Coordinates of C-alpha atoms in Angstrom, one line a residue:
M272 CA 92.9 99.6 103.6
S273 CA 90.9 95.5 105.8
Q274 CA 90.3 94.6 104.7
G275 CA 87.3 93.5 99.6
I276 CA 89.7 93.3 96.9
N277 CA 91.8 89.5 95.9
S278 CA 94.8 88.9 94.3
L279 CA 96.6 86.1 91.4
A280 CA 99.3 83.7 92.7
D281 CA 100.8 82.6 91.1
N282 CA 100.8 79.1 88.9
A283 CA 103.5 76.6 89.1
T284 CA 104.4 74.4 85.8
D285 CA 104.1 75.4 81.6
A286 CA 104.7 73.4 78.4
K287 CA 102.8 71.0 76.5
C288 CA 102.6 67.5 77.8
Q289 CA 103.7 65.3 75.3
L290 CA 100.5 63.0 76.8
K291 CA 98.2 61.1 74.1
S292 CA 95.4 64.3 76.0
K293 CA 96.3 67.5 76.5
L294 CA 95.9 68.8 79.7
S295 CA 94.0 72.5 80.6
S296 CA 94.8 75.3 82.7
C297 CA 93.7 77.9 85.2
A298 CA 94.8 79.4 88.7
N299 CA 93.0 80.1 92.4
P300 CA 93.9 82.1 94.8
L301 CA 93.6 82.6 98.8
T302 CA 91.2 83.0 100.7
R303 CA 90.4 86.1 102.7
R304 CA 91.0 86.8 106.0
G305 CA 89.5 89.8 107.9
I306 CA 89.0 90.6 112.0
N307 CA 86.3 92.2 113.9
S308 CA 86.3 94.5 116.9
T309 CA 84.6 97.0 118.0
A310 CA 85.4 100.1 121.0
H311 CA 82.8 101.2 123.0
S312 CA 81.6 104.6 124.5
S313 CA 83.3 106.0 127.5
S314 CA 82.8 107.4 130.9
P315 CA 82.5 110.8 132.0
L316 CA 85.5 111.2 133.6
K317 CA 87.9 108.9 132.9
W318 CA 89.0 108.1 128.7
T319 CA 87.1 104.5 129.3
Q320 CA 87.0 102.4 125.8
T321 CA 85.8 98.4 126.0
Q322 CA 87.3 95.8 122.3
Q323 CA 85.4 93.3 122.8
D324 CA 88.2 90.0 122.8
L325 CA 89.8 89.4 119.5
S326 CA 93.1 89.1 117.9
A327 CA 94.8 89.9 115.2
S328 CA 94.1 87.0 113.3
S329 CA 90.6 86.3 114.1
P330 CA 88.7 85.7 111.2
L331 CA 86.2 88.6 112.3
K332 CA 88.0 91.9 111.9
R333 CA 86.3 95.0 112.6
T334 CA 86.5 98.1 115.1
L335 CA 85.7 100.5 115.6
V336 CA 86.5 104.3 116.7
M337 CA 83.5 107.1 118.9
S338 CA 84.9 110.7 119.0
Q339 CA 83.0 113.8 118.6
G340 CA 80.1 111.7 117.9
I341 CA 81.5 110.2 114.9
N342 CA 82.1 106.5 114.0
F343 CA 85.2 105.8 112.7
L344 CA 85.5 102.4 111.1
T345 CA 89.0 101.3 110.9
D346 CA 91.7 99.2 109.0
N347 CA 93.1 97.0 111.4
A348 CA 97.1 96.6 110.9
T349 CA 96.6 92.8 109.9
D350 CA 95.3 91.0 107.2
V351 CA 95.5 87.9 107.6
T352 CA 96.3 85.9 104.2
H353 CA 96.5 81.5 103.8
P354 CA 98.4 80.0 101.4
H355 CA 96.6 77.6 98.7
T356 CA 97.3 75.3 96.0
L357 CA 95.6 75.5 93.0
I358 CA 95.6 73.0 90.2
A359 CA 94.5 73.9 87.0
Q360 CA 90.8 73.8 85.5
I361 CA 90.0 70.9 83.4
P362 CA 87.3 71.3 81.3
T363 CA 83.9 69.1 80.6
L364 CA 85.4 66.6 77.8
T365 CA 83.4 64.5 75.0
P366 CA 85.2 61.4 73.0
S367 CA 85.7 63.6 70.1
Q368 CA 87.4 66.4 71.9
D369 CA 91.6 67.1 72.0
I370 CA 91.9 67.8 75.1
P371 CA 94.0 70.9 76.1
P372 CA 97.0 71.5 77.6
L373 CA 96.6 70.4 81.5
T374 CA 98.0 73.9 84.3
P375 CA 98.5 72.5 88.1
E376 CA 98.3 76.7 89.5
V377 CA 100.3 76.1 92.3
P378 CA 99.9 79.8 94.1
P379 CA 101.6 79.4 97.9
K380 CA 101.2 83.6 98.5
R381 CA 99.4 85.9 96.5
P382 CA 101.9 89.0 95.2
V383 CA 99.2 91.4 96.2
E384 CA 97.7 91.0 99.6
P385 CA 93.3 90.9 99.6
L386 CA 92.5 94.2 101.0
P387 CA 89.9 93.6 103.7
E388 CA 86.2 93.9 103.6
P389 CA 84.8 97.4 105.2
Q390 CA 82.7 96.7 107.9
P391 CA 80.7 100.1 108.5
P392 CA 80.3 101.6 111.9
A393 CA 77.1 101.6 114.2
P394 CA 75.3 103.9 115.1
S395 CA 76.3 105.0 118.9
P396 CA 76.0 108.0 121.0
A397 CA 79.0 110.4 121.2
P398 CA 81.2 110.0 123.6
E399 CA 80.8 111.9 127.4
P400 CA 83.6 115.4 128.6
V401 CA 86.9 112.5 128.6
I402 CA 90.7 113.5 130.5
P403 CA 89.8 115.2 133.0
S404 CA 91.2 118.6 133.8
P405 CA 94.7 118.7 136.0
P406 CA 94.0 122.0 138.6
P407 CA 95.7 125.2 136.4
P408 CA 98.7 126.6 137.7
P409 CA 99.4 128.1 140.6
T410 CA 99.1 131.7 141.2
T411 CA 102.0 133.4 141.9
A412 CA 102.1 137.0 144.2
E413 CA 103.1 139.9 142.8
P414 CA 105.0 141.8 144.8
V415 CA 104.9 145.7 144.1
P416 CA 108.1 147.8 145.6
G417 CA 106.9 151.5 147.4
E418 CA 103.8 153.1 146.4
I419 CA 100.5 151.0 145.2
P420 CA 98.7 152.9 142.5
E421 CA 94.3 152.3 142.4
S422 CA 94.8 152.0 138.7
I423 CA 97.1 151.8 135.8
T424 CA 97.3 152.1 132.3
I425 CA 99.0 148.8 130.3
E426 CA 100.6 149.6 127.1
R427 CA 101.4 146.4 125.5
F428 CA 102.4 142.7 127.5
E429 CA 105.2 140.5 126.7
F430 CA 105.0 137.0 126.8
E431 CA 107.4 134.3 127.9
G432 CA 107.1 130.7 127.7
N433 CA 104.6 130.4 124.5
T434 CA 105.2 127.9 122.3
A435 CA 102.2 125.9 121.3
I436 CA 99.9 130.5 120.9
S437 CA 102.1 133.2 118.6
D438 CA 102.5 136.3 120.5
E439 CA 100.1 137.5 117.5
E440 CA 96.8 135.3 118.4
L441 CA 97.8 136.5 122.7
T442 CA 98.1 139.8 121.7
I443 CA 94.7 140.0 119.9
A444 CA 93.2 138.4 123.1
T445 CA 93.8 140.2 124.6
K446 CA 93.8 143.6 123.3
D447 CA 90.7 144.7 125.5
F448 CA 92.9 145.4 128.6
L449 CA 96.1 148.2 127.0
N450 CA 95.4 152.0 126.8
R451 CA 92.5 152.3 130.1
P452 CA 93.0 152.3 133.7
L453 CA 93.0 148.6 134.9
S454 CA 93.0 147.8 139.1
F455 CA 94.6 145.2 139.6
A456 CA 91.2 142.6 139.9
E457 CA 91.7 143.4 136.1
V458 CA 95.6 142.9 135.5
Y459 CA 94.0 138.9 136.8
K460 CA 92.1 138.5 134.3
V461 CA 94.8 139.0 131.6
R462 CA 96.4 135.8 132.4
S463 CA 92.7 134.1 133.0
T464 CA 92.3 135.3 129.0
V465 CA 95.5 133.6 128.4
T466 CA 94.5 130.3 130.7
E467 CA 91.4 130.0 128.3
L468 CA 93.0 130.8 124.9
Y469 CA 94.9 127.0 125.8
N470 CA 91.8 125.2 127.1
K471 CA 89.3 126.5 123.8
R472 CA 92.9 125.4 122.3
G473 CA 92.7 121.9 123.3
F474 CA 95.8 122.7 126.1
I475 CA 94.5 122.0 129.7
T476 CA 97.5 121.5 131.1
S477 CA 99.0 125.1 130.2
G478 CA 98.0 128.3 131.9
A479 CA 99.5 132.1 132.2
I480 CA 100.5 134.5 134.8
I481 CA 102.4 136.9 135.9
P482 CA 105.7 137.3 137.6
P483 CA 106.9 139.3 139.4
Q484 CA 107.0 143.3 138.5
T485 CA 106.7 146.7 139.7
F486 CA 104.1 148.7 138.2
K487 CA 103.9 152.5 136.6
K488 CA 100.9 154.2 137.0
T489 CA 101.1 154.8 132.9
E490 CA 103.0 152.9 130.7
N491 CA 103.6 150.5 131.8
V492 CA 104.8 147.5 129.9
V493 CA 103.4 143.8 131.5
K494 CA 104.9 140.8 132.2
I495 CA 103.0 137.3 131.6
Q496 CA 105.0 134.1 131.6
V497 CA 103.1 130.8 129.9
I498 CA 103.7 127.4 131.5
E499 CA 102.6 124.8 129.0
G500 CA 101.6 121.8 131.1
G501 CA 103.0 118.1 130.1
L502 CA 103.8 114.5 130.9
E503 CA 105.9 114.2 133.5
A504 CA 105.4 110.1 133.0
I505 CA 103.2 108.1 132.0
E506 CA 102.2 105.1 135.0
V507 CA 101.0 101.8 133.0
R508 CA 98.7 99.3 135.1
G509 CA 97.3 96.5 135.0
T510 CA 99.6 94.3 132.4
R511 CA 99.8 91.2 132.7
R512 CA 102.1 89.6 129.3
L513 CA 102.6 92.2 127.3
N514 CA 105.6 94.8 128.1
P515 CA 104.1 97.8 129.9
N516 CA 106.2 99.8 126.6
Y517 CA 104.7 98.4 123.9
I518 CA 101.3 100.9 125.5
R519 CA 103.8 104.1 127.2
S520 CA 105.1 104.5 122.9
R521 CA 102.1 104.6 121.4
V522 CA 100.2 107.1 124.3
A523 CA 102.8 109.2 124.0
L524 CA 102.1 109.9 119.7
G525 CA 99.5 111.8 121.7
A526 CA 102.2 113.2 124.6
G527 CA 104.0 115.7 122.9
T528 CA 104.9 119.4 125.6
P529 CA 102.4 121.4 125.6
L530 CA 99.9 118.6 126.0
N531 CA 96.8 118.8 124.3
R532 CA 93.8 116.5 124.9
T533 CA 92.2 116.1 121.4
A534 CA 95.6 114.7 120.4
L535 CA 96.5 112.4 123.8
I536 CA 92.7 111.7 123.1
E537 CA 93.6 110.2 119.4
A538 CA 96.7 108.5 120.3
L539 CA 94.6 106.6 123.5
Q540 CA 91.3 105.6 121.0
L541 CA 94.2 104.4 118.3
L542 CA 95.8 102.3 121.6
Q543 CA 92.4 101.2 122.5
L544 CA 92.1 99.8 118.5
D545 CA 94.2 97.1 119.0
P546 CA 93.7 94.4 119.0
L547 CA 96.1 93.2 122.1
I548 CA 94.2 95.2 124.6
K549 CA 90.6 94.7 125.9
N550 CA 90.0 97.6 127.8
L551 CA 91.2 100.6 128.2
A552 CA 90.9 103.5 130.7
A553 CA 93.2 106.5 130.8
E554 CA 93.1 109.6 133.9
L555 CA 95.4 112.1 134.0
T556 CA 95.9 113.9 136.9
A557 CA 98.7 116.7 138.9
G558 CA 102.0 116.2 138.9
T559 CA 105.5 116.8 141.4
R560 CA 106.0 120.0 139.1
S561 CA 103.6 122.8 138.5
D562 CA 104.2 122.8 135.2
S563 CA 103.9 118.5 134.5
S564 CA 101.1 115.9 134.8
L565 CA 100.6 111.9 135.2
L566 CA 98.5 110.2 133.0
I567 CA 98.2 106.8 134.5
V568 CA 96.9 104.2 131.4
Q569 CA 94.9 101.3 133.3
V570 CA 94.9 98.5 130.7
E571 CA 92.9 95.2 130.8
E572 CA 94.6 92.7 127.6
A573 CA 93.1 90.8 124.8
K574 CA 93.1 87.3 125.3
T575 CA 95.5 86.6 122.7
L576 CA 95.7 82.5 121.9
H577 CA 92.4 81.6 119.2
L578 CA 92.0 78.0 117.7
D579 CA 90.1 79.0 114.4
A580 CA 88.2 76.2 111.8
S581 CA 86.2 76.7 108.9
L582 CA 84.7 75.1 105.3
N583 CA 84.5 76.7 102.4
N584 CA 83.7 75.5 98.4
N585 CA 86.0 78.4 96.7
R586 CA 88.9 76.0 95.5
S587 CA 89.5 74.4 93.0
P588 CA 87.4 71.3 90.9
N589 CA 91.1 70.3 90.1
I590 CA 92.4 69.7 93.3
G591 CA 88.3 69.7 94.6
T592 CA 87.3 73.0 95.7
L593 CA 85.8 71.8 99.4
E594 CA 88.4 73.4 101.7
R595 CA 88.8 72.5 105.3
R596 CA 91.1 74.2 108.1
L597 CA 92.7 75.1 110.8
E598 CA 94.6 78.4 112.6
L599 CA 96.0 78.5 115.1
T600 CA 97.3 81.7 116.3
Q601 CA 99.0 83.6 119.8
A602 CA 99.0 87.5 118.8
N603 CA 101.3 88.1 121.9
L604 CA 104.1 86.3 121.3
F605 CA 106.6 87.0 123.8
G606 CA 105.3 89.9 125.0
Q607 CA 106.4 92.7 122.4
G608 CA 103.0 92.4 120.3
D609 CA 104.8 90.6 118.4
G610 CA 102.1 87.9 117.0
V611 CA 102.4 84.8 115.1
T612 CA 100.3 82.3 113.6
V613 CA 100.2 78.6 111.9
G614 CA 98.1 77.0 109.5
Y615 CA 96.9 73.5 108.6
S616 CA 94.3 73.1 105.0
N617 CA 93.5 70.4 102.9
T618 CA 91.1 69.2 100.1
N619 CA 90.4 65.5 98.8
G620 CA 93.6 66.7 96.3
S621 CA 95.7 69.3 98.1
N622 CA 97.5 69.5 101.9
T623 CA 99.2 73.3 103.0
L624 CA 101.3 73.7 105.3
D625 CA 101.7 77.4 106.5
A626 CA 102.8 80.2 109.0
I627 CA 103.5 83.6 109.8
Y628 CA 105.1 85.9 112.6
T629 CA 105.0 89.6 112.9
Y630 CA 107.1 91.9 115.1
P631 CA 106.6 95.5 115.0
L632 CA 109.2 98.5 114.9
N633 CA 107.4 101.2 116.4
P634 CA 104.5 102.8 117.6
L635 CA 102.8 103.5 114.6
N636 CA 103.2 99.9 114.1
G637 CA 105.8 99.9 111.5
T638 CA 105.9 95.7 111.0
L639 CA 108.5 93.4 109.8
S640 CA 106.9 89.8 108.9
F641 CA 108.3 86.3 107.5
T642 CA 105.0 84.3 106.2
T643 CA 106.2 80.7 104.4
S644 CA 104.2 78.3 103.7
F645 CA 104.2 74.0 102.1
T646 CA 101.9 73.1 99.5
F647 CA 101.3 69.2 98.5
S648 CA 98.6 69.0 96.1
N649 CA 98.2 66.7 93.1
V650 CA 94.4 66.2 90.3
V651 CA 91.4 64.5 91.6
E652 CA 89.0 65.7 88.9
P653 CA 88.0 63.6 86.4
P654 CA 89.4 62.0 84.1
F655 CA 92.9 63.6 85.4
N656 CA 92.8 61.3 89.3
R657 CA 93.9 58.5 86.5
I658 CA 97.0 59.8 85.9
D659 CA 99.3 61.1 88.9
I660 CA 99.0 64.2 88.2
D661 CA 101.5 66.0 91.6
A662 CA 102.6 69.1 92.1
N663 CA 104.3 70.4 95.3
S664 CA 105.1 74.0 96.0
R665 CA 106.9 77.1 98.6
Y666 CA 106.8 80.0 99.7
F667 CA 108.9 82.4 101.4
A668 CA 108.5 86.0 102.1
L669 CA 108.9 89.1 104.3
S670 CA 108.1 91.7 104.3
Y671 CA 108.3 95.1 106.5
R672 CA 105.2 97.9 105.8
Q673 CA 105.7 101.5 107.8
P674 CA 103.3 103.9 108.3
L675 CA 103.8 106.8 107.8
W676 CA 100.4 108.8 108.4
R677 CA 98.0 107.1 110.8
N678 CA 94.6 108.5 112.6
L679 CA 91.5 108.2 113.5
R680 CA 90.3 108.7 109.4
E681 CA 92.8 108.0 107.4
E682 CA 95.6 106.0 107.5
F683 CA 98.6 106.0 104.8
A684 CA 101.7 103.1 104.6
L685 CA 104.4 102.1 102.3
G686 CA 106.0 98.5 102.6
V687 CA 108.3 96.3 100.5
S688 CA 108.2 92.4 99.9
A689 CA 110.9 90.3 99.3
T690 CA 109.5 87.3 98.3
N691 CA 110.4 83.5 96.4
Q692 CA 108.6 80.5 95.4
R693 CA 108.6 78.0 93.3
S694 CA 105.6 75.4 92.4
K695 CA 107.2 71.5 90.8
V696 CA 104.8 69.3 89.2
T697 CA 104.7 65.7 87.5
I698 CA 103.3 62.4 86.1
F699 CA 104.1 59.4 86.8
D700 CA 106.7 60.9 89.2
V701 CA 108.3 62.3 86.2
P702 CA 108.4 65.7 86.2
V703 CA 106.8 67.9 82.6
R704 CA 106.8 71.2 81.7
L705 CA 103.0 71.7 81.4
S706 CA 102.8 75.8 80.9
P707 CA 104.9 78.5 79.4
G708 CA 108.6 78.7 80.5
T709 CA 109.0 75.8 83.1
E710 CA 112.8 75.2 83.8
E711 CA 113.1 71.0 82.3
D712 CA 113.2 69.6 85.1
G713 CA 109.7 70.8 85.5
S714 CA 110.1 73.4 88.4
T715 CA 108.6 77.7 88.0
T716 CA 110.9 79.6 90.6
V717 CA 109.3 83.5 90.6
T718 CA 112.3 85.9 92.7
A719 CA 110.3 89.7 93.3
L720 CA 110.7 92.5 95.3
R721 CA 106.6 94.4 95.7
F722 CA 106.5 97.8 96.6
F723 CA 103.0 98.4 98.3
Q724 CA 101.4 101.5 98.9
D725 CA 98.1 101.4 101.4
W726 CA 95.9 104.1 102.0
I727 CA 92.3 103.8 103.3
Q728 CA 90.4 106.7 104.9
R729 CA 87.3 106.6 107.1
S730 CA 84.3 108.7 108.0
N731 CA 80.6 107.8 109.8
R732 CA 79.7 106.8 106.9
E733 CA 81.8 105.4 104.4
V734 CA 85.1 103.6 103.7
L735 CA 87.0 104.2 101.0
A736 CA 90.7 102.1 100.2
L737 CA 93.3 101.7 97.8
R738 CA 96.2 99.2 97.6
S739 CA 98.7 99.5 94.6
Q740 CA 101.7 97.7 94.1
F741 CA 104.3 97.4 92.1
S742 CA 106.2 93.5 91.4
L743 CA 109.5 93.4 90.2
G744 CA 110.4 90.2 89.1
L745 CA 114.2 89.0 89.6
G746 CA 116.7 86.7 87.2
F747 CA 118.3 85.5 90.6
L748 CA 118.2 83.6 93.8
G749 CA 116.1 80.1 91.7
G750 CA 114.3 82.4 89.8
T751 CA 113.5 81.4 86.5
V752 CA 114.9 82.2 83.7
N753 CA 114.2 81.6 80.1
E754 CA 115.0 84.0 76.2
D755 CA 112.1 83.6 74.7
A756 CA 109.7 82.3 77.0
P757 CA 108.0 84.2 79.9
D758 CA 109.8 84.1 82.6
S759 CA 110.8 85.9 86.5
N760 CA 112.3 88.9 84.8
F761 CA 109.1 91.2 84.8
L762 CA 107.1 94.2 86.3
A763 CA 104.3 94.4 86.3
W764 CA 101.5 96.8 88.2
R765 CA 98.0 96.1 90.5
G766 CA 95.1 98.4 91.8
Q767 CA 93.2 97.7 94.3
V768 CA 90.0 100.1 95.6
Q769 CA 87.1 99.2 97.6
W770 CA 84.3 101.8 98.7
L771 CA 81.5 101.3 100.8
R772 CA 78.9 103.5 101.6
V773 CA 76.5 103.1 104.7
L774 CA 72.7 103.5 103.0
A775 CA 70.9 102.8 106.6
P776 CA 70.9 101.4 109.0
N777 CA 73.0 97.5 108.4
T778 CA 73.0 98.1 104.6
L779 CA 75.2 99.2 102.9
L780 CA 76.4 99.4 98.8
L781 CA 79.6 98.4 98.4
L782 CA 81.5 99.1 95.1
R783 CA 84.9 97.4 94.2
G784 CA 88.0 98.0 91.1
D785 CA 90.6 95.3 90.9
V786 CA 93.7 95.8 87.7
Q787 CA 96.5 93.9 86.4
V788 CA 99.3 95.1 83.8
S789 CA 102.3 94.1 83.0
T790 CA 104.8 94.8 80.8
N791 CA 105.8 91.8 80.1
P792 CA 104.0 87.5 79.1
L793 CA 104.2 86.2 82.8
L794 CA 104.6 82.9 84.4
R795 CA 101.5 81.6 85.3
L796 CA 102.1 82.8 89.4
E797 CA 101.5 86.0 88.3
Q798 CA 98.8 85.7 85.9
F799 CA 95.7 87.5 86.5
G800 CA 92.4 85.6 86.9
L801 CA 89.1 86.1 86.9
G802 CA 85.8 83.5 88.3
G803 CA 85.4 83.1 91.9
Q804 CA 83.7 84.0 94.8
D805 CA 86.3 86.4 94.8
T806 CA 86.5 87.8 91.0
I807 CA 83.2 86.6 89.5
R808 CA 81.2 84.8 91.3
G809 CA 78.8 83.0 88.9
Y810 CA 82.4 80.9 87.7
R811 CA 84.6 77.9 88.5
E812 CA 87.9 79.1 90.5
N813 CA 89.7 81.5 87.9
V814 CA 88.1 80.2 84.6
L815 CA 90.4 82.7 83.1
L816 CA 94.0 83.5 83.6
T817 CA 95.9 85.5 81.2
D818 CA 99.0 88.7 81.9
N819 CA 96.3 91.3 82.0
G820 CA 93.1 92.3 83.9
A821 CA 90.4 93.7 85.0
S822 CA 87.4 92.9 87.1
A823 CA 84.5 95.5 89.6
S824 CA 81.9 94.3 91.6
A825 CA 78.9 96.0 92.8
E826 CA 77.2 94.8 96.1
L827 CA 73.6 96.3 97.8
R828 CA 73.4 94.7 101.2
F829 CA 70.3 94.8 103.5
P830 CA 69.5 93.2 106.8
I831 CA 66.4 91.0 107.0
L832 CA 66.2 89.1 110.9
G833 CA 68.3 91.1 113.7
L834 CA 68.6 88.6 117.0
P835 CA 70.3 91.3 119.7
K836 CA 70.3 89.0 122.7
Q837 CA 71.8 87.0 120.7
N838 CA 74.0 89.7 118.6
A839 CA 73.6 88.5 115.2
L840 CA 72.9 89.8 111.8
L841 CA 71.4 87.8 109.0
Q842 CA 71.8 89.8 105.1
V843 CA 70.9 89.8 101.8
G844 CA 72.2 91.6 98.5
P845 CA 72.4 91.2 95.4
F846 CA 75.6 92.0 92.5
V847 CA 76.6 92.8 90.1
D848 CA 80.4 90.9 88.9
L849 CA 82.3 91.4 86.1
G850 CA 85.4 91.4 84.2
F851 CA 88.0 91.2 81.8
V852 CA 91.1 90.0 80.1
W853 CA 93.6 89.7 78.2
N854 CA 97.0 88.4 77.3
N855 CA 100.6 90.8 76.5
S856 CA 102.0 90.3 73.2
G857 CA 104.6 87.3 73.0
N858 CA 102.9 85.1 74.8
P859 CA 102.4 81.6 73.9
D860 CA 99.1 81.1 74.6
P861 CA 96.4 81.7 72.9
A862 CA 93.9 83.7 73.4
P863 CA 91.4 83.6 76.3
D864 CA 87.8 82.8 74.1
P865 CA 85.3 84.7 75.3
N866 CA 87.3 87.3 77.7
F867 CA 84.8 88.8 78.8
L868 CA 82.3 86.8 82.4
A869 CA 80.1 89.0 83.7
A870 CA 77.7 87.8 85.9
A871 CA 74.7 88.5 89.1
G872 CA 73.1 86.8 91.6
L873 CA 72.4 86.5 95.3
G874 CA 74.2 86.7 98.5
F875 CA 73.7 85.9 102.0
R876 CA 76.0 87.2 105.4
F877 CA 75.2 85.8 108.7
Q878 CA 77.3 86.9 111.1
M879 CA 77.0 85.7 115.1
G880 CA 78.8 88.0 117.4
D881 CA 82.6 87.7 117.0
R882 CA 82.5 83.0 117.3
L883 CA 80.2 82.5 114.0
S884 CA 80.8 84.1 110.3
A885 CA 78.8 82.7 107.4
R886 CA 78.0 83.1 104.0
L887 CA 76.7 82.1 100.9
D888 CA 76.2 83.4 97.2
W889 CA 74.9 82.5 94.2
G890 CA 75.8 83.7 91.0
F891 CA 74.3 83.5 87.2
P892 CA 76.6 83.9 84.6
I893 CA 75.2 86.0 81.3
I894 CA 78.4 84.5 79.5
N895 CA 78.2 81.1 78.9
I896 CA 81.5 78.9 78.7
D897 CA 82.3 75.8 79.3
S898 CA 82.2 74.1 82.8
S899 CA 81.6 70.4 84.0
E900 CA 78.7 72.1 86.4
R901 CA 79.8 68.4 88.2
T902 CA 81.0 71.1 92.0
L903 CA 78.0 73.6 93.3
Q904 CA 80.6 75.7 93.0
E905 CA 80.3 75.0 88.7
N906 CA 76.6 75.4 89.5
G907 CA 77.5 79.0 90.7
V908 CA 76.7 77.6 94.1
Y909 CA 79.5 79.3 96.9
F910 CA 79.6 79.3 100.6
S911 CA 82.2 79.6 103.5
V912 CA 81.6 79.4 107.2
I913 CA 84.7 80.5 110.0
Y914 CA 84.0 79.8 114.0
R915 CA 86.0 80.5 116.2
I916 CA 86.4 77.7 118.9
F917 CA 88.3 79.5 121.5

């Protein structure tokens, strides 16, 4: 359901620094990554769709499925988010001011993954009929012993072998043949009527025959044998590194007995959305038996090795707003559809190494993933760059996600993550306690179980994505435990929503919402932040950081330049962002003042195929808040550029 909405990771330490100058605090969210891919129309006699060459960790993720004249937007299974480290915000000071306490923030990974921003479906023609029907089941001659009457009267029909359509439905379909004289040619039409009913329901390999039996002139009970066809085998051709069972098991989800054309096409279309598949064609042929067919699936694998470079100014001014990043992805590492992404990012004051490995567990796209990151940072923002403030962190997470149902219109998934994150802050290599809950050695550790639910619904005009996450902090595996101050024992809920509506070609309305509620005062690593490109544009990253909060955004995007030959589009979008925050009772931090932020501005988005994506936002704060205005970010200007090198 990304796949938008942001979630906050973490700050490093608490407590007061016993320096003559005290320092201040703020957190930083991680940047969002998504991947774009497009499926194209099919041939009239074969199911064929084409997807652009993209991996699961590409920076541009958009997938389009075409079915019966409707374009469906899907969200992709993989939204790759890389960890960041942030040092808290430092306000502009005058000689007469006291310097408020500084809390270096070290959020290596956000507790809630951001929803990837939904991409609108592009208009396209309805696909032609796909998957040709195999020849109908062979008929059987009916030898009639004795004298053959010229006509017979049938009292009722007896149906055998039917499971997909009930006896009652078949009786209604054949009622016109009862209790009147019928020629044998008309009796044969009964089997055609049953076969047509099966074909209308999508059971294109099923049919009916009249088995050998004796007919009387009147009071006949005629047996109709229904042959419900299935697949004899699924033959996969064209794979190179990808295990054919990866394809076969996913196609088999729509290949039950009796074989249904609609279900099979949907399984193939869902498979086409897989970033490992570039081209996919399926052909249904007759099998070796009358009740079976052979499905031949021709696959062209997508390129799975990618290197992406990005540049943005979304980091905290404390460590330098300008971030450079390189990300290497192999989306099919061992040929099982398993992917790994390794990334390196840095600012003037930080270096981060991170990696994520994901293994598919079943054909429904259940996955098990392991994520880790290590961050090393120091404050570079004046005047605190004169003090040797360092913050190091590490993060580990093991996650399981399982869709419970998944089709072209809807997906619902449940998941659980076990996370452990630790950060430590020093000044001149001496551990310090800079924020509430920090341990004596300057470290903060959070161990938590996170239960999440994702739901996304798509149509040809809109996409609705919801995410919910419950985080339960645990006081073991090194988790920080305190008697009164915030610690690793907590319960918090995070909810996120996005709604995208296509108003006209390339004209979109995007609404976003984000809320967090906790039962306890939280460590910096778990708090909710406002300010920045992903929350309230016009303010520096996480200028407000508290236990609870909510934010909302509305944006309307219009096309102003299109270059079809270059597959490029430039959009402009006015936006309004707002949010408010509050702390729980017992939190030693002072109540934020102000606790409400609002901004309006203008954004530009440029995309050229799958190679280049750029974004520029200029926000104007409506609520004034102290800021040094030293950087573009603090003047309300945010930008990001993502380029695929190969």
